[in-house]
Coordinates of C-alpha atoms and ligand atoms in Angstrom, one line a residue:
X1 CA 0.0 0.0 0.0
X2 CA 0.9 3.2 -0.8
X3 CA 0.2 6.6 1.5
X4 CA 1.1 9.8 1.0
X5 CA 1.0 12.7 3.9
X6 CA 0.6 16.0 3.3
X7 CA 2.5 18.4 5.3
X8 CA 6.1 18.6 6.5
X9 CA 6.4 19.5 10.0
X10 CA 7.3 17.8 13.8
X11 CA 3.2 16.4 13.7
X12 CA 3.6 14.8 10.3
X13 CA 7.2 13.5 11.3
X14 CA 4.9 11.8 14.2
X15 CA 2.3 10.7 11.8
X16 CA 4.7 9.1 9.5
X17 CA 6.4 7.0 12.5
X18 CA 3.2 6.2 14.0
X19 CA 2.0 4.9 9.9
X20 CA 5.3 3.0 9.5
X21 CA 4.4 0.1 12.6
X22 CA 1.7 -1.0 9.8
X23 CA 3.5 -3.4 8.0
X24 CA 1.0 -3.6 5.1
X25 CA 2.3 0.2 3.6
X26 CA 5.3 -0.6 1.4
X27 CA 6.1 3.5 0.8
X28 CA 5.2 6.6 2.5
X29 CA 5.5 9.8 0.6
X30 CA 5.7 13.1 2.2
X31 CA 4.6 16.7 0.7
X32 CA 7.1 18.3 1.2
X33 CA 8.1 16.8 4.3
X34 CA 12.0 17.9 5.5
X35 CA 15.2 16.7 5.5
X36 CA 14.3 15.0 8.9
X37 CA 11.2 13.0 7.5
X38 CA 13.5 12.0 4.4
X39 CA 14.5 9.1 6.9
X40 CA 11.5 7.6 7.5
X41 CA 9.3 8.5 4.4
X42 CA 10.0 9.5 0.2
X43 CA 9.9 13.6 0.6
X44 CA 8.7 14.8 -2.7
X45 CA 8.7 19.1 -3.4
X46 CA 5.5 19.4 -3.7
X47 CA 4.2 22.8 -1.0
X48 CA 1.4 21.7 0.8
X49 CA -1.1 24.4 -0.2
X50 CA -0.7 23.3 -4.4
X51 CA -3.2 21.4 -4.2
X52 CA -3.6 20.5 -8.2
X53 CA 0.0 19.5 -7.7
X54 CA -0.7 17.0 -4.8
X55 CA -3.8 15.6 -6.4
X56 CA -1.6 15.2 -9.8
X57 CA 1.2 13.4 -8.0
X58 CA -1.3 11.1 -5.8
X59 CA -3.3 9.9 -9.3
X60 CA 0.5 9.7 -11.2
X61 CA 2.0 7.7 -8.4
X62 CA -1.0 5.5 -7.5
X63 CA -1.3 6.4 -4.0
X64 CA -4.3 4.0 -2.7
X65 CA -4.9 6.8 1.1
X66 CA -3.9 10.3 2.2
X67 CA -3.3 11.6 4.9
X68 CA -4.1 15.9 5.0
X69 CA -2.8 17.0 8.2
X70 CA -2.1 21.4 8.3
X71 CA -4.9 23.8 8.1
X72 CA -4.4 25.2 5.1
X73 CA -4.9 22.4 2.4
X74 CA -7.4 21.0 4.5
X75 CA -8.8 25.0 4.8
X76 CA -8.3 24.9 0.5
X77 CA -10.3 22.1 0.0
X78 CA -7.2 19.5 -0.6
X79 CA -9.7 16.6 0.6
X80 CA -12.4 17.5 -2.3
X81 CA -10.0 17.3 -4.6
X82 CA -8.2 14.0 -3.9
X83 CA -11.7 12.4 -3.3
X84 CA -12.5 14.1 -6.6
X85 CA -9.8 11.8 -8.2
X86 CA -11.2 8.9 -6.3
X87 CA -8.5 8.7 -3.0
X88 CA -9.6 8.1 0.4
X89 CA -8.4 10.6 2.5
X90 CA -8.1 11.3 6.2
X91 CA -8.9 15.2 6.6
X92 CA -12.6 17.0 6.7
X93 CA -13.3 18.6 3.2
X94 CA -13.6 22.1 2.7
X95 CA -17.2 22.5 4.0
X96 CA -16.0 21.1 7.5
X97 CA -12.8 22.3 7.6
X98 CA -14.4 25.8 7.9
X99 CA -14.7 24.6 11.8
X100 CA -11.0 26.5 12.0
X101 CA -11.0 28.5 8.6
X102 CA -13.3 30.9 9.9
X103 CA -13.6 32.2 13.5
X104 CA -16.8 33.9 12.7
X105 CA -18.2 31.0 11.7
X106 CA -17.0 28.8 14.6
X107 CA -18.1 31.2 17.4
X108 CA -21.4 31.7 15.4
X109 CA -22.1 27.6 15.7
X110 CA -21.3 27.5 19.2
X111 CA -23.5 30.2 19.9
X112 CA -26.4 28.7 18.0
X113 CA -25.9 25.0 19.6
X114 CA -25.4 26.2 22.9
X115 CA -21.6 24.8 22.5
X116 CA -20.0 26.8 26.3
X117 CA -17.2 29.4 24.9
X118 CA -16.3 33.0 25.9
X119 CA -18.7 35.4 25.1
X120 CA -18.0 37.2 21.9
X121 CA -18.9 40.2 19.7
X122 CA -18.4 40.2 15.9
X123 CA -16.8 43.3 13.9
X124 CA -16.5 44.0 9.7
X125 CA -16.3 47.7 10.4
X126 CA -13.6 49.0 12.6
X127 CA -14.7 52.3 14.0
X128 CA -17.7 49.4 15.5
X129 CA -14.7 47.8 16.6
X130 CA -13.1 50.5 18.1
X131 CA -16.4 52.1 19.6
X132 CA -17.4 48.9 21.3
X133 CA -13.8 48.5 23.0
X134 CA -14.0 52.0 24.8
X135 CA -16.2 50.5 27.2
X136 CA -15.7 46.7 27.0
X137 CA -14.0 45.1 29.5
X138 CA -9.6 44.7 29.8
X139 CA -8.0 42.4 29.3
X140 CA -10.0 41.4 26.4
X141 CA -9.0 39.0 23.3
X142 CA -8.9 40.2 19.4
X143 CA -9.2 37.5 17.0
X144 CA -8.6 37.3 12.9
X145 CA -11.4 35.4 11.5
X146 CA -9.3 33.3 9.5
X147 CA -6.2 31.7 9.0
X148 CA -2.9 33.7 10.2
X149 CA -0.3 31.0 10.9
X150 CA -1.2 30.8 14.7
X151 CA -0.2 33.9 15.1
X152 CA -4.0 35.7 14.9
X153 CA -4.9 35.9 18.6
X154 CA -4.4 39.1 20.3
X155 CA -5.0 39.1 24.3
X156 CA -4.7 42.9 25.1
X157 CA -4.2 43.5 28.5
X158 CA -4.9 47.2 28.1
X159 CA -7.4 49.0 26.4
X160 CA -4.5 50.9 23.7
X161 CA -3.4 47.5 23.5
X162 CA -6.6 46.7 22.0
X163 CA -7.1 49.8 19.7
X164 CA -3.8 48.5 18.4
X165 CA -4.6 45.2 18.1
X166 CA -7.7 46.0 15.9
X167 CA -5.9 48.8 14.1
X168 CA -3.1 46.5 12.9
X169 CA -5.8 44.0 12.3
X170 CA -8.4 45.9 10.1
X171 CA -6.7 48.9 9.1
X172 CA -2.9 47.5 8.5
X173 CA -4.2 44.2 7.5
X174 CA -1.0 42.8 9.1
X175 CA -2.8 38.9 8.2
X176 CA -4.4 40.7 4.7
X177 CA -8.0 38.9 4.2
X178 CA -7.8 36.7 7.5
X179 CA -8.2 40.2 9.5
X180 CA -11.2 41.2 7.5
X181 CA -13.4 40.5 10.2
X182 CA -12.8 39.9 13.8
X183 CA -13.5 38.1 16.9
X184 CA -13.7 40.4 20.3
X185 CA -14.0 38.4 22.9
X186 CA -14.2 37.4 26.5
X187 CA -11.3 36.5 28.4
X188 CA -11.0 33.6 30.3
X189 CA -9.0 31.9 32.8
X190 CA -7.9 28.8 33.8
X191 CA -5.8 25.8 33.1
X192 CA -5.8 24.9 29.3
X193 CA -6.2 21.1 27.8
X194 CA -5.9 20.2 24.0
X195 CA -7.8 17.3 23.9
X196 CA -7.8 15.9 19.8
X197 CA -10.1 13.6 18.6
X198 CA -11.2 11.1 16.0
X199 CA -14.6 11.8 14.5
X200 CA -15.9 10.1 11.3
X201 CA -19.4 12.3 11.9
X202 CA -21.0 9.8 13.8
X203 CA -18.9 8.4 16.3
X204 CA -16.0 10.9 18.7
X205 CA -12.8 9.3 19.8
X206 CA -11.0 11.6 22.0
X207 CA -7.5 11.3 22.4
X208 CA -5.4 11.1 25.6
X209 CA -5.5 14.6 26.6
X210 CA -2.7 16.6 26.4
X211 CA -1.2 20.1 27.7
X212 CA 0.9 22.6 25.0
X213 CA 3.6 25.2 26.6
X214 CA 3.2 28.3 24.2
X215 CA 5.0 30.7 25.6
X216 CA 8.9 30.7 24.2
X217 CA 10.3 30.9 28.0
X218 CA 10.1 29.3 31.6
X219 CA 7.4 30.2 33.5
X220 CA 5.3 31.1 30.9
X221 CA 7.1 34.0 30.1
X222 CA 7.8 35.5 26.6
X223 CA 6.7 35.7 23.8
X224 CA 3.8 33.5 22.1
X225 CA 5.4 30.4 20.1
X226 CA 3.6 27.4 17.6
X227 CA 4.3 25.4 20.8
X228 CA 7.3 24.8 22.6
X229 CA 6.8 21.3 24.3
X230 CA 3.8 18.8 25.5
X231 CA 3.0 16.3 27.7
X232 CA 0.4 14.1 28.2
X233 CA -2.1 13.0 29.9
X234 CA -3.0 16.3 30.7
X235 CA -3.3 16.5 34.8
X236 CA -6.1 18.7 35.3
X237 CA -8.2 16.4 32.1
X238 CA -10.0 14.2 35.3
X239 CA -12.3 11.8 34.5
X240 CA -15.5 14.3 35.9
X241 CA -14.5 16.8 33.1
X242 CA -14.0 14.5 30.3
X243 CA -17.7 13.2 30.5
X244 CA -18.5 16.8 31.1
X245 CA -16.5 17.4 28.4
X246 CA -18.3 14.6 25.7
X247 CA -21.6 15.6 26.6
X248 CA -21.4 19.4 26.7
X249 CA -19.0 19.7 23.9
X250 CA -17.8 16.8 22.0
X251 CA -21.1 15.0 20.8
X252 CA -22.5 18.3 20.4
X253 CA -20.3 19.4 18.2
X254 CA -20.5 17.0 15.8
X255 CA -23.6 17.0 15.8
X256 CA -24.2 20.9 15.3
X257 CA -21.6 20.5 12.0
X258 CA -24.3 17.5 10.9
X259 CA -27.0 19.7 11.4
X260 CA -25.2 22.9 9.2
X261 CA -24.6 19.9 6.6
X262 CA -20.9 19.9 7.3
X263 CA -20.4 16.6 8.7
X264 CA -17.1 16.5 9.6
X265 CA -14.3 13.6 9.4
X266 CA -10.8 13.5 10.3
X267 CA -9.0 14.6 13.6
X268 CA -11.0 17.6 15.7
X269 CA -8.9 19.8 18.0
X270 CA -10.6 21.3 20.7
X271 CA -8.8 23.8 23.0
X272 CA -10.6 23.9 26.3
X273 CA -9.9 25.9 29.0
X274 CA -11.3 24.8 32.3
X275 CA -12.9 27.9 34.1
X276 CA -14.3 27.9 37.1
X277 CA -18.0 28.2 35.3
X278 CA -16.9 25.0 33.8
X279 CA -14.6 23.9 30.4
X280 CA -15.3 26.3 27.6
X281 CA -13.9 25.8 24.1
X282 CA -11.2 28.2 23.2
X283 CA -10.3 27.1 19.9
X284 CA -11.1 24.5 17.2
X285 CA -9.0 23.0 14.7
X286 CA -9.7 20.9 11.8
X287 CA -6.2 18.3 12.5
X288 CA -3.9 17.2 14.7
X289 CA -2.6 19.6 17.0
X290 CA 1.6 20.4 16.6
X291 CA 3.2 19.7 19.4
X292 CA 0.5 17.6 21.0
X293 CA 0.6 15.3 18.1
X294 CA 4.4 14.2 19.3
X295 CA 3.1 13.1 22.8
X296 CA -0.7 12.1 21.7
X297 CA 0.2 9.5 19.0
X298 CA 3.4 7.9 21.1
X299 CA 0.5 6.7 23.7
X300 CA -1.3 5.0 20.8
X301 CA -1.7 1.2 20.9
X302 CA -4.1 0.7 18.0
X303 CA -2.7 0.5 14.5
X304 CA -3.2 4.2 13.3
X305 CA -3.8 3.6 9.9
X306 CA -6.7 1.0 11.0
X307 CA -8.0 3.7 12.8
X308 CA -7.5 6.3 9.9
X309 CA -9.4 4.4 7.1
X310 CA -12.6 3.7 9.7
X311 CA -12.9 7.6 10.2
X312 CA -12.8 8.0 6.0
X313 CA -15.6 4.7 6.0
X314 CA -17.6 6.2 8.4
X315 CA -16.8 2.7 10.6
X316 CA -15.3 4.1 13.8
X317 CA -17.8 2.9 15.7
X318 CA -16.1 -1.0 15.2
X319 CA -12.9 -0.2 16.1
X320 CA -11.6 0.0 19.6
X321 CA -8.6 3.0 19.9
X322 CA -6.6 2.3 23.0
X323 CA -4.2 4.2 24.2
X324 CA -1.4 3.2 27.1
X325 CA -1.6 4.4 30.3
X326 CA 1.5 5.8 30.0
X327 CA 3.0 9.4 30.4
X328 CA 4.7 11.1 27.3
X329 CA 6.6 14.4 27.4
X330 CA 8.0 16.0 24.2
X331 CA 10.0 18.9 24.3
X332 CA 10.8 21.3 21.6
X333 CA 14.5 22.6 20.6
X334 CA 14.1 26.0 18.8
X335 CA 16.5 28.2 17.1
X336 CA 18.5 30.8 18.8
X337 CA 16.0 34.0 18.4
X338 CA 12.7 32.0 18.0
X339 CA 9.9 33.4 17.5
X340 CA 11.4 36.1 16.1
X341 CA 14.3 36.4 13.5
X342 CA 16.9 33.7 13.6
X343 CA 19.3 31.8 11.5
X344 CA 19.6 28.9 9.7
X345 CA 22.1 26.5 8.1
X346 CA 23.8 24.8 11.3
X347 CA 24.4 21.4 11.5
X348 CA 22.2 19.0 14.1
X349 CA 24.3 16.3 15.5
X350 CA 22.7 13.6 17.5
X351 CA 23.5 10.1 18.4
X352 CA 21.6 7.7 16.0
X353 CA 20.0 5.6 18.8
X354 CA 17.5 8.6 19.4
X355 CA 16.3 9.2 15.8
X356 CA 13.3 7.3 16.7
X357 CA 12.5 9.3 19.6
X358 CA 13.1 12.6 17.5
X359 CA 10.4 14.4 15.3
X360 CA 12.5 17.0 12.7
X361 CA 10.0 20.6 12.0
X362 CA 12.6 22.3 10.6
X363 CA 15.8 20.8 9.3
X364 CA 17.7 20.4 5.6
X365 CA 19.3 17.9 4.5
X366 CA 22.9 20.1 2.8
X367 CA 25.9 18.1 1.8
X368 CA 24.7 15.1 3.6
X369 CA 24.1 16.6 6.8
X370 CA 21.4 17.5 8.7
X371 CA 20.9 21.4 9.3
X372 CA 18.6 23.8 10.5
X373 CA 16.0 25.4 8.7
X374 CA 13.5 26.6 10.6
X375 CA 12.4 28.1 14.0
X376 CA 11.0 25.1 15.8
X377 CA 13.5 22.8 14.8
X378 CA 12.9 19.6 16.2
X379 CA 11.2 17.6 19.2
X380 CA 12.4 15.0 21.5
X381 CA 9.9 12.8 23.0
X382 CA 10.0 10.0 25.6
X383 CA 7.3 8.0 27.5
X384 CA 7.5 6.4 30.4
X385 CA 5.0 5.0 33.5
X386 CA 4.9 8.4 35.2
X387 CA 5.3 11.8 34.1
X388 CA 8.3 12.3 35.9
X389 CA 10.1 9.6 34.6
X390 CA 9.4 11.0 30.8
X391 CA 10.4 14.3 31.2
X392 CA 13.6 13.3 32.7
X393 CA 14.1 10.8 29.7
X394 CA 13.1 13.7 27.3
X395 CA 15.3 16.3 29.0
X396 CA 18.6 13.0 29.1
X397 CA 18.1 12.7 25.2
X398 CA 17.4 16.8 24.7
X399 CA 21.0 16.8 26.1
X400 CA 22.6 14.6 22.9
X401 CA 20.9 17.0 20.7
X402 CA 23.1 19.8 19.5
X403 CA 23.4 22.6 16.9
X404 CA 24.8 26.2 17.3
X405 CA 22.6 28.8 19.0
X406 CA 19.7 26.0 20.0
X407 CA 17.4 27.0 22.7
X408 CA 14.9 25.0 24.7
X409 CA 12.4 25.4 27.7
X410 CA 14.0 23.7 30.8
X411 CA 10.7 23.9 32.8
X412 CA 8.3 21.3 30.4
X413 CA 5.7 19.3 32.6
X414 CA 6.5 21.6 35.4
X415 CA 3.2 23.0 36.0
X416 CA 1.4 19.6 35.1
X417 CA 4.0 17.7 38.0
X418 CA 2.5 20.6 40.4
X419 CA -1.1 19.3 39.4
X420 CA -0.8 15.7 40.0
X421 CA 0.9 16.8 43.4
X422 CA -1.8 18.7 44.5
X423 CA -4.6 16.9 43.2
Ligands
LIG501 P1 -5.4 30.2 19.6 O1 -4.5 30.8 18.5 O2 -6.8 30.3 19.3 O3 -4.9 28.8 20.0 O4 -5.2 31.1 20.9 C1 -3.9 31.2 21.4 C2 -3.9 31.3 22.9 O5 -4.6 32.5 23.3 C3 -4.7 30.1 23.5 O6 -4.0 29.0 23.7 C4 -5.1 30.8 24.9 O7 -3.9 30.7 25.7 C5 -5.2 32.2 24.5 N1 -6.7 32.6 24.4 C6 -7.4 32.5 23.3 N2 -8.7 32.9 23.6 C7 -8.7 33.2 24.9 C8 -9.7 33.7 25.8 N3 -11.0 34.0 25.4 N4 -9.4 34.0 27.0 C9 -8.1 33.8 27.5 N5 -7.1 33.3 26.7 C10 -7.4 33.0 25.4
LIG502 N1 -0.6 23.4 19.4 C1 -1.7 24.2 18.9 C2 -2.0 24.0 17.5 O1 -1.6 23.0 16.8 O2 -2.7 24.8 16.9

């Protein structure tokens, strides 16, 4: 069997491990993937937003499943078109995929279903905007409606801050169309779980539960990063709140997109944060979440690609997804400078004995060697019984990795060690 994945980042490095344990797929392809995934799979240069290119090079190559894994194909209607040309994909099609396309739209379903999230206002106009914020309450959180390469959230602690926010939004269109209309709303507190799930419309899998670390530095201070390590299970996920959690959310959900005739299939995100009024959905997204993906898929026992063709049959129901009770902990080494301007070119060195542990986002392959090439560069994962146990394997391997200027956050799991403590 042949399978292509679309995307080339640390989640579809993960993918493309977790696919290879089925010994039934003779040749993985990856579009683009990096110089990383070029161990484990066939990289081909194909970006993963040309979609006529991807669909020509599955029906050439006779790949017999997909696998669509970042927003923005999945956003472009990559799914339609590979379907189109008659192969089975994993990834919701256009229609559904709008669940994270379109903030607007999002909020707007929650509303209508009765889906808890913060309370929100909607803006096209931004003297609205700016009116309604002269009296709304601070901190308060400004949202592109569409796509901006993560970087679309705005939490302005101050009410200039905010003005700014929508200024640079609406009027400097610093993310062009996606800032066309925005999202004003509510802010919330309280611990945050990514919980990803497995949906073919009708049945919801969730995932072991998981817990990102977005901020670039220790303590949760710095600037706002794609994600600079995971672990999982996520502490403050308790049993209570996941069935809390399935019946005030999950099952909802899915039903609400069956309702607007947008029945979606594939892997749904949610981004929960657990307030004290009870867990509220911060954001959706249409795939697997990057980092959790690193420490989410480690945990899984069941054959992934069994479990990927029952979401595209609609057969989920049949299939039982276990996952071990394990811990995992993945922790990200970034480029000197991250998330702001950095270098690239220098070569990784690591013992070979950890490749398997290591998913590459943004490395080369130059001259043989493995270098930089991005800002999140790679992550190291390790599971182990306990939580503590992993993050120490993690960090002992994190230690082998090396390139110039590398950075990492020494505090990963901190905060969810502190959780199991006091719980
Ligand atoms: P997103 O890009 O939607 O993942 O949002 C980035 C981060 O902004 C989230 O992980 C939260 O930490 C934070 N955030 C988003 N919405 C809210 C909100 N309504 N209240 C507080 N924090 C928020
Ligand atoms: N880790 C958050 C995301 O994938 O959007």
């Amino acid at each position: 069997m042949k399978v292509m994945v679309v995307g080339g980042g640390g989640r579809e490095h993960a993918i493309i491990k977790k696919l290879k344990e089925n010994s039934t797929i003779e040749n993985i392809y990856a579009l683009p993937g990096n110089g990383g995934i070029a161990k484990d799979a066939s990289v081909v240069s194909v970006a993963a937003t040309n979609i006529t290119a991807i669909k020509d090079f599955a029906v050439n190559n006779g790949i017999d499943y997909a696998v669509v894994a970042p927003d923005d194909p999945l956003v472009l209607g990559c799914v339609d078109e590979l379907e189109a040309a008659g192969i089975p994909c994993f990834g919701p099609n256009k229609a559904a995929a709008i669940i994270e396309g379109s903030k607007v739209f999002s909020k707007n379903l929650m509303k209508k279903y009765g889906i808890p999230t913060a309370a929100y206002e909607v803006f096209e106009d931004m003297d609205k905007a700016l009116e309604y914020l002269k009296t709304a309450p601070i901190p308060t959180v400004i949202k592109a409606n569409g796509l901006a390469l993560g970087k679309g959230v705005i939490i302005a602690e101050t009410r200039e801050q905010a003005f700014d926010a929508v200024r640079s939004m609406m009027s400097d269109k610093i993310f062009g169309k996606s800032g066309e209309s925005i999202v004003i709303e509510e802010f919330l507190t309280g611990p945050e779980v990514s919980v990803l799930s497995f949906t073919d419309g009708k049945t919801i899998v969730p995932m072991v539960s998981s817990m990102d670390h977005k901020r670039a530095g220790d303590n949760d201070t710095g600037l706002n990063t794609g994600g600079m390590g995971t672990i999982a299970p996520n502490p403050y996920y308790t049993d209570a709140i996941a069935a809390e959690c399935m019946e005030k959310i999950f099952v909802p959900t899915i039903n609400a997109m069956n309702q607007e005739g947008r029945s979606f299939k594939g892997c749904l995100y949610f981004g929960l944060m657990l307030t004290a009024d009870g867990p509220k959905v911060i954001e959706y997204n249409c795939r697997f979440g990057d980092p959790e993906t690193q420490v989410v898929l480690p945990l899984l026992k069941t054959d992934l690609l069994t479990v990927m063709q029952a979401v595209t049959n609609g057969t989920l129901a049949d299939v039982d997804v276990e996952f071990k009770d394990d811990s995992a902990c993945c922790v990200i080494i970034a480029s000197g400078g991250y998330p702001g301007s950095y270098n690239k070119g220098y070569e990784i060195t690591m013992p070979e004995d950890i490749f398997d542990k290591v998913y590459i986002a943004g490395a080369a392959e130059k001259d043989g060697k493995l270098v930089t090439n991005g800002g999140r560069v790679l992550g190291v994962t390790a599971t182990a019984s306990d939580l503590k146990s992993a993050i120490d394997a993690s960090y002992a391997m994190v230690k082998k990795v090396s390139f110039e200027n590398a950075f990492y956050r020494s505090d990963i799991g901190a905060r969810a060690l502190r959780a199991i403590k006091e719980c």
